Short mmCIF file of C-alpha atoms in Angstrom, two decimals:
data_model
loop_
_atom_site.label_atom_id
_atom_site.label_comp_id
_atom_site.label_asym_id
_atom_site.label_seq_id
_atom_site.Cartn_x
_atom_site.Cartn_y
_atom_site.Cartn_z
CA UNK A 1 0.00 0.00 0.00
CA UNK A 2 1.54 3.30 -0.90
CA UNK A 3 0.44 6.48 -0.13
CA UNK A 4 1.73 9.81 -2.28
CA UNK A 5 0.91 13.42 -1.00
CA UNK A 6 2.01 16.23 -3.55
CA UNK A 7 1.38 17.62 -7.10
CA UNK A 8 0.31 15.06 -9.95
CA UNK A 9 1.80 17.23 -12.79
CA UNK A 10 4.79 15.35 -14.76
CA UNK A 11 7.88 17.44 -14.40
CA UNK A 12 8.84 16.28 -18.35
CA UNK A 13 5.29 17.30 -19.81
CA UNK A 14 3.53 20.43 -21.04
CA UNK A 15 -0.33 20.83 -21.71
CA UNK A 16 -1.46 20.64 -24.48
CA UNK A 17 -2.89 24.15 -25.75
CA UNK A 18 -1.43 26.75 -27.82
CA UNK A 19 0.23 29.03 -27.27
CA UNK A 20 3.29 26.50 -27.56
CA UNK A 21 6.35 28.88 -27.07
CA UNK A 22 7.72 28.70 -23.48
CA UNK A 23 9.68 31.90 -24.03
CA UNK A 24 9.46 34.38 -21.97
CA UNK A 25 11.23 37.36 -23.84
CA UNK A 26 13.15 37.74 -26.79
CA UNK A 27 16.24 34.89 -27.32
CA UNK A 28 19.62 36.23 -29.60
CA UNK A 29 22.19 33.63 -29.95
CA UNK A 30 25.62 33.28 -31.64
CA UNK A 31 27.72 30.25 -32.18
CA UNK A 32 30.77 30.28 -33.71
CA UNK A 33 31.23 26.34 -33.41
CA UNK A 34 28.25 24.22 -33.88
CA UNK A 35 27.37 21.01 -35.88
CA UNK A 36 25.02 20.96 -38.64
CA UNK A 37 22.70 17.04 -39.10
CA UNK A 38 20.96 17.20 -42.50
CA UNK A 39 18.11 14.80 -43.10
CA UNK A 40 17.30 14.38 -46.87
CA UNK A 41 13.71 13.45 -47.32
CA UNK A 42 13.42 13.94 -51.12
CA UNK A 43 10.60 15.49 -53.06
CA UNK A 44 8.48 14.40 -50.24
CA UNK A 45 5.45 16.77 -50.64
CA UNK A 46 5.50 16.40 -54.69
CA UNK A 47 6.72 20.17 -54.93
CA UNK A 48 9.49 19.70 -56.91
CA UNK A 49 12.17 20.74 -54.55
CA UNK A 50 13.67 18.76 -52.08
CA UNK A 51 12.73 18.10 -48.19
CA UNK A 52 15.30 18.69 -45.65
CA UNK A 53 15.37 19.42 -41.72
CA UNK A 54 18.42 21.40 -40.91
CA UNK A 55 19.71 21.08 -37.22
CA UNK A 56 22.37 22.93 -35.70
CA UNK A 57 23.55 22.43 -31.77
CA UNK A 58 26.69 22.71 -29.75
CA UNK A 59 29.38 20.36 -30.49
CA UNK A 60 29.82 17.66 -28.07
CA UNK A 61 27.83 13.62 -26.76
CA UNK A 62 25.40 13.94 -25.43
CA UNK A 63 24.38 17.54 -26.96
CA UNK A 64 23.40 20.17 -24.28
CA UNK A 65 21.86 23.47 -24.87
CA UNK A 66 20.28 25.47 -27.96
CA UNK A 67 18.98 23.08 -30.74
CA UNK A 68 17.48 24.18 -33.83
CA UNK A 69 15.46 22.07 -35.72
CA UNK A 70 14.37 23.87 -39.47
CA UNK A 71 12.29 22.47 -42.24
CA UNK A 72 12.59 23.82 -45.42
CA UNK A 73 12.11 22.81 -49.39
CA UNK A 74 15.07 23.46 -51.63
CA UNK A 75 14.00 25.51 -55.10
CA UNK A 76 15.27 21.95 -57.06
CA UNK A 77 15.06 18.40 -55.84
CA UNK A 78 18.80 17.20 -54.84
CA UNK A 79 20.82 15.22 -52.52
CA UNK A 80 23.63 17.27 -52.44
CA UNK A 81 23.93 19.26 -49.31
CA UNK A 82 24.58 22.39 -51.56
CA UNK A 83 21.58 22.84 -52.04
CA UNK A 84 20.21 24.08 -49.00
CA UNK A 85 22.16 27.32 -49.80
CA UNK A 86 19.37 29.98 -49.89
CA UNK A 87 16.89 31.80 -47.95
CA UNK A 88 13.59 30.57 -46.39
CA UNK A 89 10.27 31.86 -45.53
CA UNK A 90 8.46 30.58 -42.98
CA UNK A 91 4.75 29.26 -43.76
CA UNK A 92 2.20 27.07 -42.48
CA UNK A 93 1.83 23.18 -43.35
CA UNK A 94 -1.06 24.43 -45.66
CA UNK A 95 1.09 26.78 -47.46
CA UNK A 96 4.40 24.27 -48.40
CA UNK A 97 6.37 26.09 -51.28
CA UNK A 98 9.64 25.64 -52.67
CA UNK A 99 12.15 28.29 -50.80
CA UNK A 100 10.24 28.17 -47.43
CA UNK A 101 10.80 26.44 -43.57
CA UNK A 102 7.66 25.09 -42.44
CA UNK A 103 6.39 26.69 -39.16
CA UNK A 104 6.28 24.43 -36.01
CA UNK A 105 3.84 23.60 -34.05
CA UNK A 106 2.40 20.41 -31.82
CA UNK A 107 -0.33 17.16 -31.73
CA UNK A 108 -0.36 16.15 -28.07
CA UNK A 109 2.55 15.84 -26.79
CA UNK A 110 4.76 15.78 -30.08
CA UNK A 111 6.45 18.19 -31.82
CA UNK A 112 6.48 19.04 -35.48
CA UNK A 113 8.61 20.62 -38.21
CA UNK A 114 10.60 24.07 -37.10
CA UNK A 115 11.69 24.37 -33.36
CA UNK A 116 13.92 25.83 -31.13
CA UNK A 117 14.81 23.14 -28.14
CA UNK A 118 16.95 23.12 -25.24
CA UNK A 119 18.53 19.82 -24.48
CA UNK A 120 19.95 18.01 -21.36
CA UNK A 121 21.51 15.22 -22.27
CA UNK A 122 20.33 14.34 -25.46
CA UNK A 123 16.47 14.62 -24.04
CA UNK A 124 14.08 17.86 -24.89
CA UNK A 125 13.76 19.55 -22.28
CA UNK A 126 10.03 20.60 -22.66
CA UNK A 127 9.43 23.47 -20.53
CA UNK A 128 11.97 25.31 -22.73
CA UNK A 129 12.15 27.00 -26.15
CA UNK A 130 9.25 26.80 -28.97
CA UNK A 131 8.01 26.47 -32.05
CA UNK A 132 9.43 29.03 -35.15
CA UNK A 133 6.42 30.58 -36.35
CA UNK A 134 7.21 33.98 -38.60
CA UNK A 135 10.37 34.73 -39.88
CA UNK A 136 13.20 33.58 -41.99
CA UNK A 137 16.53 31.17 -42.26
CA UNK A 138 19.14 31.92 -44.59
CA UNK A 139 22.06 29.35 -45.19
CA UNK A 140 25.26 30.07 -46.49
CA UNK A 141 28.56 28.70 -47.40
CA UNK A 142 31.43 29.83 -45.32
CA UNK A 143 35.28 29.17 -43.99
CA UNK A 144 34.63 25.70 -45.50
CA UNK A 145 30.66 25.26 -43.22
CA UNK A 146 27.77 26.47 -43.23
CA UNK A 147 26.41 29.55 -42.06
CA UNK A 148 22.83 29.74 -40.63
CA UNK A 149 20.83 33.34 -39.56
CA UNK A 150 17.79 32.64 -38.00
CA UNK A 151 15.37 35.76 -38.01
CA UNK A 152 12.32 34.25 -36.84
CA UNK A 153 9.40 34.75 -33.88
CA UNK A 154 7.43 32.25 -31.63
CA UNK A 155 4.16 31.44 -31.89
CA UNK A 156 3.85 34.15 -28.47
CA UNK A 157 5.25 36.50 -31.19
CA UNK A 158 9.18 36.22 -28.93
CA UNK A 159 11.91 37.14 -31.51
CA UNK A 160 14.11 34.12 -32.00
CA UNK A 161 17.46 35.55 -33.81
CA UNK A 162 20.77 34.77 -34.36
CA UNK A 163 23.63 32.86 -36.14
CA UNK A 164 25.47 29.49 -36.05
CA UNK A 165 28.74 28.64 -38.13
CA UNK A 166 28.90 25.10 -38.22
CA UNK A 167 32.01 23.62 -39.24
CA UNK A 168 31.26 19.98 -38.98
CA UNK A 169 28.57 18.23 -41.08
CA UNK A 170 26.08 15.39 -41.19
CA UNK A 171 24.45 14.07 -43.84
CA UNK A 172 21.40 11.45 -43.72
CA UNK A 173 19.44 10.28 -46.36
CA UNK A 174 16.21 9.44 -45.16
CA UNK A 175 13.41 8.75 -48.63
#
């Protein structure tokens, strides 16, 4: 027989209503040594441009801290990691285009396309960060990497801004 006296909310759980963001205030970053995991997904929305998320975090296993996790569709449908060189509008699912990052947002208790997480040992931690919801990512070659500006807002309208150089690079192909 066990008896428990104290709050029944889950310390590793948020509710499930929008707003999503747990900002607080406006968030500027700058990382001058990050890693950059592309997942290739392909012409997966029949657009003619290619499917990619683009994450950046600190260098190190596990990853701690800032993680950025943005969805976009390349102008032309291609593997090579070149070509998610460009600039990229945020948008709704409804509104998927070629040249945009598809805004984030949640079902339940998962989370979908473009985010800004904070991790603790590889694990979300999910009273932190929040969806990108207006804005833009532009990604450019530089110093041999990749340079990412995120200009973006939450979905509690919190700017989200600043820029990652990420000298080492992932690739996964995942059609």
């Amino acid at each position: 027989h066990v008896v428990y006296n104290g709050a029944l909310e889950l310390a590793n759980m948020v509710p499930d209503n929008s707003p999503y963001s747990r900002l607080t205030e406006d968030y500027t970053y700058n990382y001058d040594q990050a890693q950059l995991r592309c997942f290739y997904y392909g012409d997966e929305y029949g657009l003619g441009g290619s499917s990619w998320s683009v994450d950046t975090m600190l260098i190190g296993e596990p990853v701690n801290g800032d993680y950025f996790k943005c969805c976009i569709i390349t102008d032309t449908v291609s593997d090579d990691i070149d070509s998610i060189v460009g600039t990229y509008t945020l948008t709704t699912t409804d509104n998927k285009a070629k040249g945009t990052m598809i805004a984030g947002t949640m079902e339940g208790f998962k989370y979908f396309e473009s985010w800004y997480y904070v991790l603790v040992d590889n694990q979300i931690v999910h009273t932190l960060g929040g969806p990108l919801t207006e804005g833009s990512l532009t990604i450019e070659k530089k110093d041999g990497g990749y340079l990412l500006t995120l200009d973006c807002k939450c979905d509690k309208g919190y700017k989200i801004q600043g820029t990652t150089w990420c000298q080492y690079t992932e690739f996964y192909d995942r059609q």
